[in-house]
Short mmCIF file of C-alpha atoms and ligand atoms in Angstrom, two decimals:
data_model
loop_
_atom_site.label_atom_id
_atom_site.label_comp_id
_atom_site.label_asym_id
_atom_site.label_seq_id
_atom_site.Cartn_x
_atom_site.Cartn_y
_atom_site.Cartn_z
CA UNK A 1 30.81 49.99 -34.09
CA UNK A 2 31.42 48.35 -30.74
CA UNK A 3 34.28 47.60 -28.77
CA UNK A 4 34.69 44.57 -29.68
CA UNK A 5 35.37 45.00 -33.22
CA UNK A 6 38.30 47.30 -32.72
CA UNK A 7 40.80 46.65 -30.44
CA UNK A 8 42.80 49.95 -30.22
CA UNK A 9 44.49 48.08 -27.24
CA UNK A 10 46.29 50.99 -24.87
CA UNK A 11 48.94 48.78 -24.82
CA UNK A 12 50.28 47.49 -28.55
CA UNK A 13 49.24 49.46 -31.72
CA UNK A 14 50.17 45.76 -33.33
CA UNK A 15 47.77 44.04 -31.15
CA UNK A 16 45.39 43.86 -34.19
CA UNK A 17 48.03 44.01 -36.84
CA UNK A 18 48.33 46.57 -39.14
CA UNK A 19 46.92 49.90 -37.16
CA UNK A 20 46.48 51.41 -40.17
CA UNK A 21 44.20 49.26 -41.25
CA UNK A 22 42.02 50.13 -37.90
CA UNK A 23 42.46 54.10 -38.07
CA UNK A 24 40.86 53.93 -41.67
CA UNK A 25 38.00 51.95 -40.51
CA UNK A 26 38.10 54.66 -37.70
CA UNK A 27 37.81 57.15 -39.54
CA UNK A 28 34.67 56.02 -42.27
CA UNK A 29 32.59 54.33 -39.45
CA UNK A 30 33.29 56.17 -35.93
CA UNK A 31 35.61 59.63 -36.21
CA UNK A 32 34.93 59.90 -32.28
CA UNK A 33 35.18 56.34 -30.83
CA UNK A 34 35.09 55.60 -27.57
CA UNK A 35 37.72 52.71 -26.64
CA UNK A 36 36.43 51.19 -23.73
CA UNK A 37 39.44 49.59 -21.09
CA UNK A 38 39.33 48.14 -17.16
CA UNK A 39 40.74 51.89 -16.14
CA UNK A 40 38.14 53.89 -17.24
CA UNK A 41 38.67 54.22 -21.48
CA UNK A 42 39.23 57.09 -23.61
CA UNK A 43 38.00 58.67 -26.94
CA UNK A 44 39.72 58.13 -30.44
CA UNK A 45 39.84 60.78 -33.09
CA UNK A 46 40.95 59.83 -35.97
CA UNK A 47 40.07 62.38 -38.66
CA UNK A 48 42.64 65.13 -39.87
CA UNK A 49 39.77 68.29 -39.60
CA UNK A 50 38.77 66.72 -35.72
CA UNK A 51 42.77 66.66 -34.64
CA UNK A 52 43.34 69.68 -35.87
CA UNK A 53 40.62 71.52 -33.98
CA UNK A 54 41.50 69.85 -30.68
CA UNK A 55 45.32 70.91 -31.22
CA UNK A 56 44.57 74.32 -31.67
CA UNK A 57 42.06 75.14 -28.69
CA UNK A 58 44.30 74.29 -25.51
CA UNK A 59 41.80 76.27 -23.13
CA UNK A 60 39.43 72.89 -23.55
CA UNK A 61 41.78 70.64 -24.13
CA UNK A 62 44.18 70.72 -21.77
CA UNK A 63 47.62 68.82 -21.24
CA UNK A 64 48.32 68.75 -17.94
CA UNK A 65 47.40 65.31 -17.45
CA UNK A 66 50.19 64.53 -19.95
CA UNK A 67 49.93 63.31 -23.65
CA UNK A 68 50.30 59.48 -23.01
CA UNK A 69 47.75 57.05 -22.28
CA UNK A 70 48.48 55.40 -18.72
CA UNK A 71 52.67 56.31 -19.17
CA UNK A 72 54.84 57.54 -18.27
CA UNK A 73 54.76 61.32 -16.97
CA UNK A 74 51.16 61.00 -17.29
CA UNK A 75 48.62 62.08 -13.93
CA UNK A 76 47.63 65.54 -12.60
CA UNK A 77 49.32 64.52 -9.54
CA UNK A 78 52.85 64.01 -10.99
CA UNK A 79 55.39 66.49 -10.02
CA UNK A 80 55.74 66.96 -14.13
CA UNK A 81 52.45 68.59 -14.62
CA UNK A 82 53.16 71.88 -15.17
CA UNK A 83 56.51 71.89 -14.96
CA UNK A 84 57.39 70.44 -18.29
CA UNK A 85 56.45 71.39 -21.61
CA UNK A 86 54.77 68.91 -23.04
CA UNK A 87 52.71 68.47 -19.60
CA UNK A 88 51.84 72.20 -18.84
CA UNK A 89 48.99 74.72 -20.48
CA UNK A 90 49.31 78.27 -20.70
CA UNK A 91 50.12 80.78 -19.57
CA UNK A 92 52.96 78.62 -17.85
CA UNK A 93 53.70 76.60 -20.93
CA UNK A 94 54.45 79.78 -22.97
CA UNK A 95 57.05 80.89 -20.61
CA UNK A 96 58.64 77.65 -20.53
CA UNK A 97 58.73 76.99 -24.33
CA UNK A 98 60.36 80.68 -24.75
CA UNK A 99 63.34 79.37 -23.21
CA UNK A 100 63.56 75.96 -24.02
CA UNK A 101 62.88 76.96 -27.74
CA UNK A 102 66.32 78.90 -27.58
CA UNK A 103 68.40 75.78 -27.24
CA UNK A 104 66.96 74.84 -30.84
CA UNK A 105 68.60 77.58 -32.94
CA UNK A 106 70.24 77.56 -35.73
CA UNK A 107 73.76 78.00 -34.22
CA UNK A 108 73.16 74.77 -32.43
CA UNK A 109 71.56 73.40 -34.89
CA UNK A 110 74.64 73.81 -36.74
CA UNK A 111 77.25 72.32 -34.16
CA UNK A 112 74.99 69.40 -33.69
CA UNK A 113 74.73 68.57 -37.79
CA UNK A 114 78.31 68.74 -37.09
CA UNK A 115 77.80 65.52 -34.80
CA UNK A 116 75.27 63.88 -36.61
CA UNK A 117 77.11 64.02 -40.19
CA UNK A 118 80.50 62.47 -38.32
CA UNK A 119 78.82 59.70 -36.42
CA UNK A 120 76.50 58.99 -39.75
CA UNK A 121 79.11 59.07 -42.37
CA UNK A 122 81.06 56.43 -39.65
CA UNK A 123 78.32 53.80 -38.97
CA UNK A 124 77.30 54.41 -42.94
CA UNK A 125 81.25 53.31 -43.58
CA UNK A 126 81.28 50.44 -41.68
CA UNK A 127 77.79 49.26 -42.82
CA UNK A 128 78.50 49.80 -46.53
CA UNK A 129 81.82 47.94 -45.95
CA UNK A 130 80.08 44.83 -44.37
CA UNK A 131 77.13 44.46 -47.28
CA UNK A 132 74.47 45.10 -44.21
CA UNK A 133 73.59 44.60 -40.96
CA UNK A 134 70.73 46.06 -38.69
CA UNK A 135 69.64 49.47 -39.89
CA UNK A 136 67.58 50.32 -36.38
CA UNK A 137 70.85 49.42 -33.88
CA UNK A 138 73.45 50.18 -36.12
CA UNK A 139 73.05 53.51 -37.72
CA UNK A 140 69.61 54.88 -36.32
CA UNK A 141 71.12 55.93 -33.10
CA UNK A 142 73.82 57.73 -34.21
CA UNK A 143 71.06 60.46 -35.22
CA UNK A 144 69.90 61.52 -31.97
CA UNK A 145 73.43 60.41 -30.44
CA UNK A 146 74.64 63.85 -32.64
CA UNK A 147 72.05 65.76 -31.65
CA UNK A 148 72.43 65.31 -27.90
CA UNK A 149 76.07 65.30 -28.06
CA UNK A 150 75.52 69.36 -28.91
CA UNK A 151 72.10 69.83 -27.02
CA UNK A 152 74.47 68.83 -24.04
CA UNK A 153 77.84 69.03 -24.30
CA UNK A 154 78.50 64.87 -23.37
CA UNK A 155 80.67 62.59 -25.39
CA UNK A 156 79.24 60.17 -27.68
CA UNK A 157 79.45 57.23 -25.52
CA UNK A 158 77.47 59.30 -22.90
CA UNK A 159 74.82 60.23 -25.61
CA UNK A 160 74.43 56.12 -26.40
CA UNK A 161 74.17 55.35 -22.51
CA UNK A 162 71.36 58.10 -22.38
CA UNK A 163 70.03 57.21 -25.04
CA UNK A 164 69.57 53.45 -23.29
CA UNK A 165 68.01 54.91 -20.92
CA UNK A 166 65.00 56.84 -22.65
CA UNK A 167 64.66 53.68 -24.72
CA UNK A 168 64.02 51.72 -21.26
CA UNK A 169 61.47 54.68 -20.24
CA UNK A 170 59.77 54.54 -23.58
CA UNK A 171 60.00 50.87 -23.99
CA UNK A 172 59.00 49.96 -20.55
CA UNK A 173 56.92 47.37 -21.72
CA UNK A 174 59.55 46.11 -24.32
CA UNK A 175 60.67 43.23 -23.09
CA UNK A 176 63.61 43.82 -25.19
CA UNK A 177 64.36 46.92 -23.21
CA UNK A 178 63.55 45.36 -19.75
CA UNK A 179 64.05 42.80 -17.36
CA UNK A 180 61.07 40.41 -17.60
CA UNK A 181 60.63 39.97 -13.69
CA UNK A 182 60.38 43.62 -12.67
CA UNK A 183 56.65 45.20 -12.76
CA UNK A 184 56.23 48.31 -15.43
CA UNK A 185 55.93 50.86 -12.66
CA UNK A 186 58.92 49.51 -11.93
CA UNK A 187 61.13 50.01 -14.81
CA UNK A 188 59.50 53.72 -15.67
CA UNK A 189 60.07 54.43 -12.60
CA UNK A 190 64.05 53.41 -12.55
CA UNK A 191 64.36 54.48 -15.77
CA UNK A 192 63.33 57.94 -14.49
CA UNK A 193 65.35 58.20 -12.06
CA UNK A 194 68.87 57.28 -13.68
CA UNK A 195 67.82 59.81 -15.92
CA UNK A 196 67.39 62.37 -13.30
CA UNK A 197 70.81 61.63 -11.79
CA UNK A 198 72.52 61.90 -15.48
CA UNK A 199 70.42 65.53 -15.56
CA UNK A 200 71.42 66.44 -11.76
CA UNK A 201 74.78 65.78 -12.52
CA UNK A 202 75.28 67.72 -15.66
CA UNK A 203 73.42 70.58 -13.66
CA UNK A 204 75.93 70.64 -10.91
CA UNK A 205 78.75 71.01 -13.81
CA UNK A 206 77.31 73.40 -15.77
CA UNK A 207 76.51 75.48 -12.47
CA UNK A 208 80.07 75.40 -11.95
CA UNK A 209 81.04 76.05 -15.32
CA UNK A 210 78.23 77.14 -18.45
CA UNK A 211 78.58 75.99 -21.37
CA UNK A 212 76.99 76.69 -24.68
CA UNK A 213 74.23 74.30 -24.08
CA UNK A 214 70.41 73.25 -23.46
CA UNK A 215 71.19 73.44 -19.65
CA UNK A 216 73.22 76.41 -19.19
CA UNK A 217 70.27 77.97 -21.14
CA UNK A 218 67.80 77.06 -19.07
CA UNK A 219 70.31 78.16 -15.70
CA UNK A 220 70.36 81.71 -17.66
CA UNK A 221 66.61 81.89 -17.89
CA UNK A 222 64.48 84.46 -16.47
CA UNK A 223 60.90 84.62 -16.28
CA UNK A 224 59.77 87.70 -14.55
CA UNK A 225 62.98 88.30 -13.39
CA UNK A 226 62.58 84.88 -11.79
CA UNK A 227 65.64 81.65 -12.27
CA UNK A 228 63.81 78.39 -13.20
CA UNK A 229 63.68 75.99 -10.61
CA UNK A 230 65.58 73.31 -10.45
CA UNK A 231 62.99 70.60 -11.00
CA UNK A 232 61.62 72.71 -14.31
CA UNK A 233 65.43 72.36 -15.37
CA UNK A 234 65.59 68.63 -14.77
CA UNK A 235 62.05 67.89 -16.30
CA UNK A 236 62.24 70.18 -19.94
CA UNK A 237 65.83 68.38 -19.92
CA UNK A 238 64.24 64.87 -19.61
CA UNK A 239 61.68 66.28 -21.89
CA UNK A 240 64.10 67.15 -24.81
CA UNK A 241 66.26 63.72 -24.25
CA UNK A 242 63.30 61.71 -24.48
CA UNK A 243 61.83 63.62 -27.44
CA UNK A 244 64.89 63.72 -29.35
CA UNK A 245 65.97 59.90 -28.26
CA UNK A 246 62.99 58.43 -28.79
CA UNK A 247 61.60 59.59 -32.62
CA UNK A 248 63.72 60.50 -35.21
CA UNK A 249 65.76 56.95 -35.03
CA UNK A 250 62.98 55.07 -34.98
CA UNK A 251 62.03 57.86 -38.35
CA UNK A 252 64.97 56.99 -39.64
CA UNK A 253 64.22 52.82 -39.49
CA UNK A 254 60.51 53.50 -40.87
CA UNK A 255 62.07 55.47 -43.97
CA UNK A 256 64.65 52.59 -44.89
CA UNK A 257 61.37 50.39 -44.44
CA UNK A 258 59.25 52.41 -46.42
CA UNK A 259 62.07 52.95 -49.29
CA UNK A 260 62.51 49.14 -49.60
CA UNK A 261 58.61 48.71 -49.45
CA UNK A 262 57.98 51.70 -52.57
CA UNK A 263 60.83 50.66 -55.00
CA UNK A 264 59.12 53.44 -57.55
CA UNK A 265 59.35 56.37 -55.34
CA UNK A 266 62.61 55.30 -53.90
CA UNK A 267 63.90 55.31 -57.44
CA UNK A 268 62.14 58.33 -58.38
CA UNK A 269 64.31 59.82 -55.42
CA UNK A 270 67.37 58.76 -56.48
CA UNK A 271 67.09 60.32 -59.91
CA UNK A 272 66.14 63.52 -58.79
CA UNK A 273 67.70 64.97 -55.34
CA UNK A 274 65.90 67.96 -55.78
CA UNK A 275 62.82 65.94 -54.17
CA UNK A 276 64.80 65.81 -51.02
CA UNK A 277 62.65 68.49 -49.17
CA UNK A 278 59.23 66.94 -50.61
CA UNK A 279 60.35 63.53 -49.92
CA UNK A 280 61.25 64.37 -45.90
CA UNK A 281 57.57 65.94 -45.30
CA UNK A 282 56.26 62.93 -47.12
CA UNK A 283 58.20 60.34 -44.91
CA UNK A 284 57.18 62.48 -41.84
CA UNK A 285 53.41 62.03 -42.75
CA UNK A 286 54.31 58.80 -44.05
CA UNK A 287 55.88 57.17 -41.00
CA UNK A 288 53.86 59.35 -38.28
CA UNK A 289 56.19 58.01 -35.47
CA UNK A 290 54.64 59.68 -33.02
CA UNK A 291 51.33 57.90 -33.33
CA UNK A 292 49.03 60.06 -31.42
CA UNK A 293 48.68 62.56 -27.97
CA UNK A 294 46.68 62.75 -25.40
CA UNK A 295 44.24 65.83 -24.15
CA UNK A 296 41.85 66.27 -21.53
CA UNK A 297 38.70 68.00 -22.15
CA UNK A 298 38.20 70.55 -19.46
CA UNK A 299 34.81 71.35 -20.03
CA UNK A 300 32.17 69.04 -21.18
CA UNK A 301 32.01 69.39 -25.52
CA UNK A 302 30.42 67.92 -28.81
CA UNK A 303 32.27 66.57 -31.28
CA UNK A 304 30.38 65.81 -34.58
CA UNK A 305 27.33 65.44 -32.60
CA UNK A 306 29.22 63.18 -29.76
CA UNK A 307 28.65 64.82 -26.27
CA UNK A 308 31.56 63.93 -24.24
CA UNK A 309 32.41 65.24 -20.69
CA UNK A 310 34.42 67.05 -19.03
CA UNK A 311 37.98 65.09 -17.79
CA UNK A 312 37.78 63.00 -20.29
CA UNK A 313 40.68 61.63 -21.92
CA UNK A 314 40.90 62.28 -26.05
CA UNK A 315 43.59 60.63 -28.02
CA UNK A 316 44.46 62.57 -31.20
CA UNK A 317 45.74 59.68 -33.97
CA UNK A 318 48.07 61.79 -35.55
CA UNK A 319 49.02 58.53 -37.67
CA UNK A 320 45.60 58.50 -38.82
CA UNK A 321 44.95 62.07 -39.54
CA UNK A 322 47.66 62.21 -41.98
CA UNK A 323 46.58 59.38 -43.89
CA UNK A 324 42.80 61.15 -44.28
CA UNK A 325 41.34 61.89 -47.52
CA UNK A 326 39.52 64.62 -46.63
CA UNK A 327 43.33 66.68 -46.41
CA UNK A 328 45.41 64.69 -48.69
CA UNK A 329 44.41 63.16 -52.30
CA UNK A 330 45.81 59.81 -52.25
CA UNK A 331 46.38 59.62 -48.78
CA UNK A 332 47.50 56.00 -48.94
CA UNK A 333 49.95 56.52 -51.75
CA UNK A 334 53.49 57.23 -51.29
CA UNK A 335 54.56 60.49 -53.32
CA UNK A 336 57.97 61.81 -52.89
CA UNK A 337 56.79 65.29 -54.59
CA UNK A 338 53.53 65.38 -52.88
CA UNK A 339 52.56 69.77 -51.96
CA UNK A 340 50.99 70.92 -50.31
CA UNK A 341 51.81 68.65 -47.21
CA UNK A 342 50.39 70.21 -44.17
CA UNK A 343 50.97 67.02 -42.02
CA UNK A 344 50.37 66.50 -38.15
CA UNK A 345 53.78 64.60 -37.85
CA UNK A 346 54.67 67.11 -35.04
CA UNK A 347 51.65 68.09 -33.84
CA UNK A 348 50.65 71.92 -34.36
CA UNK A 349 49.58 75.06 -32.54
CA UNK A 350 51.41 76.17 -29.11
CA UNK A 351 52.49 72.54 -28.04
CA UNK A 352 53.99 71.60 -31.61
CA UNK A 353 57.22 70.13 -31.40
CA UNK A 354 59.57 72.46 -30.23
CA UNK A 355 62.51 69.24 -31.61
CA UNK A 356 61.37 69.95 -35.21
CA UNK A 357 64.19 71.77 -36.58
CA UNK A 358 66.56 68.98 -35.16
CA UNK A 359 64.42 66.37 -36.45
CA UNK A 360 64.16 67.68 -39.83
CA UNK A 361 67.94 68.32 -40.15
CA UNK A 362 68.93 64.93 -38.48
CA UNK A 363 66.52 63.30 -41.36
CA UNK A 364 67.32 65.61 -44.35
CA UNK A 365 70.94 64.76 -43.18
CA UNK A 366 70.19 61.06 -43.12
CA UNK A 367 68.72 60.93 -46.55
CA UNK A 368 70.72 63.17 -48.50
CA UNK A 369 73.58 60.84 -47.59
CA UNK A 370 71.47 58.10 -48.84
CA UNK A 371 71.37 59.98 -52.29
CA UNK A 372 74.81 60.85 -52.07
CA UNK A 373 76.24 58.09 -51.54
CA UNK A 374 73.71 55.89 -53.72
CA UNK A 375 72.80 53.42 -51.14
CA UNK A 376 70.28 51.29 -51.95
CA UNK A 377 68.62 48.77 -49.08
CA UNK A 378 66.73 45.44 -49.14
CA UNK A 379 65.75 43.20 -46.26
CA UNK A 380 67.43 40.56 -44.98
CA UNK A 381 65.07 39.49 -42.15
CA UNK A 382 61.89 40.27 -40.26
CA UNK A 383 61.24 43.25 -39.30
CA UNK A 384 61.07 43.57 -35.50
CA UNK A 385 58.76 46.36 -34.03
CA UNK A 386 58.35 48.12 -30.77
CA UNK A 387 55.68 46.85 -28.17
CA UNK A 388 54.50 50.55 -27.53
CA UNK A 389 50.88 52.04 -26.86
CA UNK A 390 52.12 55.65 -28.64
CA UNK A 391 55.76 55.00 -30.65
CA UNK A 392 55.49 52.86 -34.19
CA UNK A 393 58.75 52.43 -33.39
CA UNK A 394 61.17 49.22 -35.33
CA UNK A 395 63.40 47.95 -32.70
CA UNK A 396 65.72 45.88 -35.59
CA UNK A 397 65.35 46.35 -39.03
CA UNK A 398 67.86 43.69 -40.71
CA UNK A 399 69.19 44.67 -44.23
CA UNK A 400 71.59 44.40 -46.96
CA UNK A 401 72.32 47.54 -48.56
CA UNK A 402 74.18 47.77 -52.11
CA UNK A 403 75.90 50.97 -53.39
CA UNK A 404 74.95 52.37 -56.90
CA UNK A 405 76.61 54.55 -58.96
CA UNK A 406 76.39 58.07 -58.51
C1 HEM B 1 60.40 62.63 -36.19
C2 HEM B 1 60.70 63.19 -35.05
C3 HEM B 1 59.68 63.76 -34.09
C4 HEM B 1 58.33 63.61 -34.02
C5 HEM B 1 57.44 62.78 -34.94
C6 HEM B 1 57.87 64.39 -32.89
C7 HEM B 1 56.55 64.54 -32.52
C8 HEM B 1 56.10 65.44 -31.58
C9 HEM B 1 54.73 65.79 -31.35
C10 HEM B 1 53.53 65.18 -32.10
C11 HEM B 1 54.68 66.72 -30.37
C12 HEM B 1 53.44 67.44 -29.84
C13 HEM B 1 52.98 66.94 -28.51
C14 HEM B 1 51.68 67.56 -28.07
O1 HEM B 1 51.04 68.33 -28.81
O2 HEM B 1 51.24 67.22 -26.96
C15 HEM B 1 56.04 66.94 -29.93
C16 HEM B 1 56.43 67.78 -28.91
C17 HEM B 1 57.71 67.84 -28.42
N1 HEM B 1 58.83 67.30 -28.99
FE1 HEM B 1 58.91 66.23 -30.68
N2 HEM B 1 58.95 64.96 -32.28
C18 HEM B 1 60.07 64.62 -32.98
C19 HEM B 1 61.38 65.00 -32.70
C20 HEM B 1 61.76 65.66 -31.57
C21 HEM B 1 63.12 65.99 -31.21
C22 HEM B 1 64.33 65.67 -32.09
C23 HEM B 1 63.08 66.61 -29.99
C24 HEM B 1 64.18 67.15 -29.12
C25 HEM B 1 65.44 67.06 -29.35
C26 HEM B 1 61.68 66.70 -29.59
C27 HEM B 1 61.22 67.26 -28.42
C28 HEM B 1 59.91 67.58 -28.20
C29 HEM B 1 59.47 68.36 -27.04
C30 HEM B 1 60.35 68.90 -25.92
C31 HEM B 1 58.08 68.52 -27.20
C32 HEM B 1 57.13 69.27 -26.26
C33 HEM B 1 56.80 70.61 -26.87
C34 HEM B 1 55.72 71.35 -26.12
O3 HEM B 1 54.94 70.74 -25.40
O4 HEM B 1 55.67 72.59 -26.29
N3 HEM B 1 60.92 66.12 -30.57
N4 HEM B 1 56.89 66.17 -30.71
#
């Protein structure tokens, strides 16, 4: 297969259309492709068994030249590597993790369903009331907006102004997101930094004054007997923002797509609520948000016969592993009671989402409410998407949404 045939573009997963369509061609005619681009290329795999393997061995396949192709937080010679979780390797990325892993407990994950439920049931109100309106701007936010309202003791407005922010840093070549004069560099770059000053800020308070809280658990830290530095602070801070800001809302718009586009299984769902824990696994695999991660081989290997050397950059296609026959019958079918369900939504192994517990209760949140409350959605426009290289992210997702009886 050459090149030219498949344009896995580093720049738009919609380049060629539907992606999907690409990863399953992927994975039947080249499970290791090599996507050639002007800065230098990088290897696709695209089968569930190959992912896996990579995931799991972080002594070869190292992260410290970050997990995104040519984005942000991304070279050995950022300040990030090693500093932040989802750019370091062990040993240093265990000690890390051990503390930022705290802040996702169950105590806060309690106070922040708190958040979510109250700013969901509100937008939910208001969209109910007005027949519809756009799913992705109007309710989607309000997810993470919860979360982050706990994870750092800010008000929601302040949750909504971060959460501008990370989409500029993630979006940075969105023009939706961006002004269209200003280079890319430029906009990551600012983005960054605004979000640095939020951080610095709230670390000066909570210096001052703890509170129950991601960063007065990371001031309380001790590794070795050793504070964390400042800049680790700041960076696993960032790090949680932008994971928690930037994936379960744009979940949450992919479900409402996917519900309207499988009228069975959303059906199927509404007659039977005890599918609600199948049916979140299944829209995680389903929706993949989090389309793939980078590695970097640190010694040269073979993959399926494949010699490739060492520094080179891999891309794992989560999006495409869990849509592989090989690990799930059906892969391409929709199935609200599908188990087992051992998807790579979040990755696995030492780097796998440390966010899942908020994800999963911001989305089992999100849809129970949808059962609760009977809502039923249908579109009432196009569908607008993200220009990302990594999120299959909706930016507005026009509906109208009717309310059955329950
Ligand atoms: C549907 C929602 C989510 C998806 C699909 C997702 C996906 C992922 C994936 C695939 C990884 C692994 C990266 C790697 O192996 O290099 C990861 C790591 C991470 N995620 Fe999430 N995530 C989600 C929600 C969240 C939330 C809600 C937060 C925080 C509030 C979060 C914070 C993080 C952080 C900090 C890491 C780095 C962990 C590490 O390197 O040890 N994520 N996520």
């Amino acid at each position: 297969m050459s090149t030219a045939v498949v344009d896995l573009d580093d720049l738009d997963l919609y380049t060629s259309g539907d992606p999907h369509a690409v990863w399953a061609r992927l994975r039947r005619e080249a499970p290791v492709y090599f996507n050639d681009t002007p800065n230098g290329g990088y290897w696709a795999l695209t089968r569930y068994a190959d992912v896996n393997a990579v995931y799991v061995d972080p002594a070869t396949y190292s992260s410290k030249n970050g997990t995104v192709l040519g984005g942000s937080y991304r070279s050995d010679r950022d300040t990030a590597s090693g500093q932040m979780l989802i750019c370091s390797d062990p040993p240093a990325h265990r000690q890390l993790r051990q503390h930022v892993h705290q802040a996702f407990g169950q105590r806060m994950m309690d106070v922040a369903a708190g958040y979510v439920a109250d700013y969901l049931g509100a937008a939910l109100d208001r969209m109910t009331a007005d027949g519809g309106g756009d799913f992705a701007t109007d309710i989607a936010p309000q997810l993470p907006a919860g979360l982050l309202a706990a994870m750092f003791t800010i008000g929601h407005a302040d949750a909504l102004h971060l959460l501008r922010l990370t989409r500029t840093m993630i979006g940075f070549r969105d023009p939706e997101y961006t002004a269209p004069e200003a280079p890319e560099a430029m906009i990551l770059a600012g983005a960054q930094v605004e979000i640095f000053d939020f951080m610095t800020d709230l670390l000066a308070a909570r210096r001052r004054e703890p509170a129950d809280d991601l960063i007065s658990i990371l001031l309380a830290a001790r590794t070795n007997g050793r504070p964390l530095t400042d800049s680790q602070i700041l960076y696993n801070a960032l790090n949680v923002a932008v994971g928690g800001d930037e994936t379960t809302p744009f979940t949450a718009s992919a479900i409402v797509e996917t519900l309207m586009a499988h009228e069975r299984e959303a059906s199927r769902l509404h007659a039977d609520h005890a599918l609600l824990g199948t049916a979140v696994d299944e829209f995680f695999r389903w929706t993949s948000t989090n389309a793939y991660v980078c590695r970097t081989t640190t010694r040269e290997v073979e993959i399926r016969g494949v010699p490739i050397p060492a520094g080179a950059t891999l891309t794992l296609w989560n999006a495409s592993a869990n849509r592989d026959e090989d690990e799930f019958p059906h892969a391409d079918r929709l199935d609200v009671g599908r188990t087992p369900n051992h998807h790579l939504a979040f990755g696995v192994a030492n780097h796998r989402c440390v966010g899942m517990p908020a994800a999963r209760m911001e989305i089992t949140l999100l849809v129970r409410e949808f059962l609760r409350r009977g809502l039923r959605f249908a579109p009432a426009g196009p569908v607008e998407r993200l220009r990302s290289n990594f999120m299959l992210g909706i930016r507005h997702l026009p509906v109208t949404v009717s309310q059955s009886e329950v």
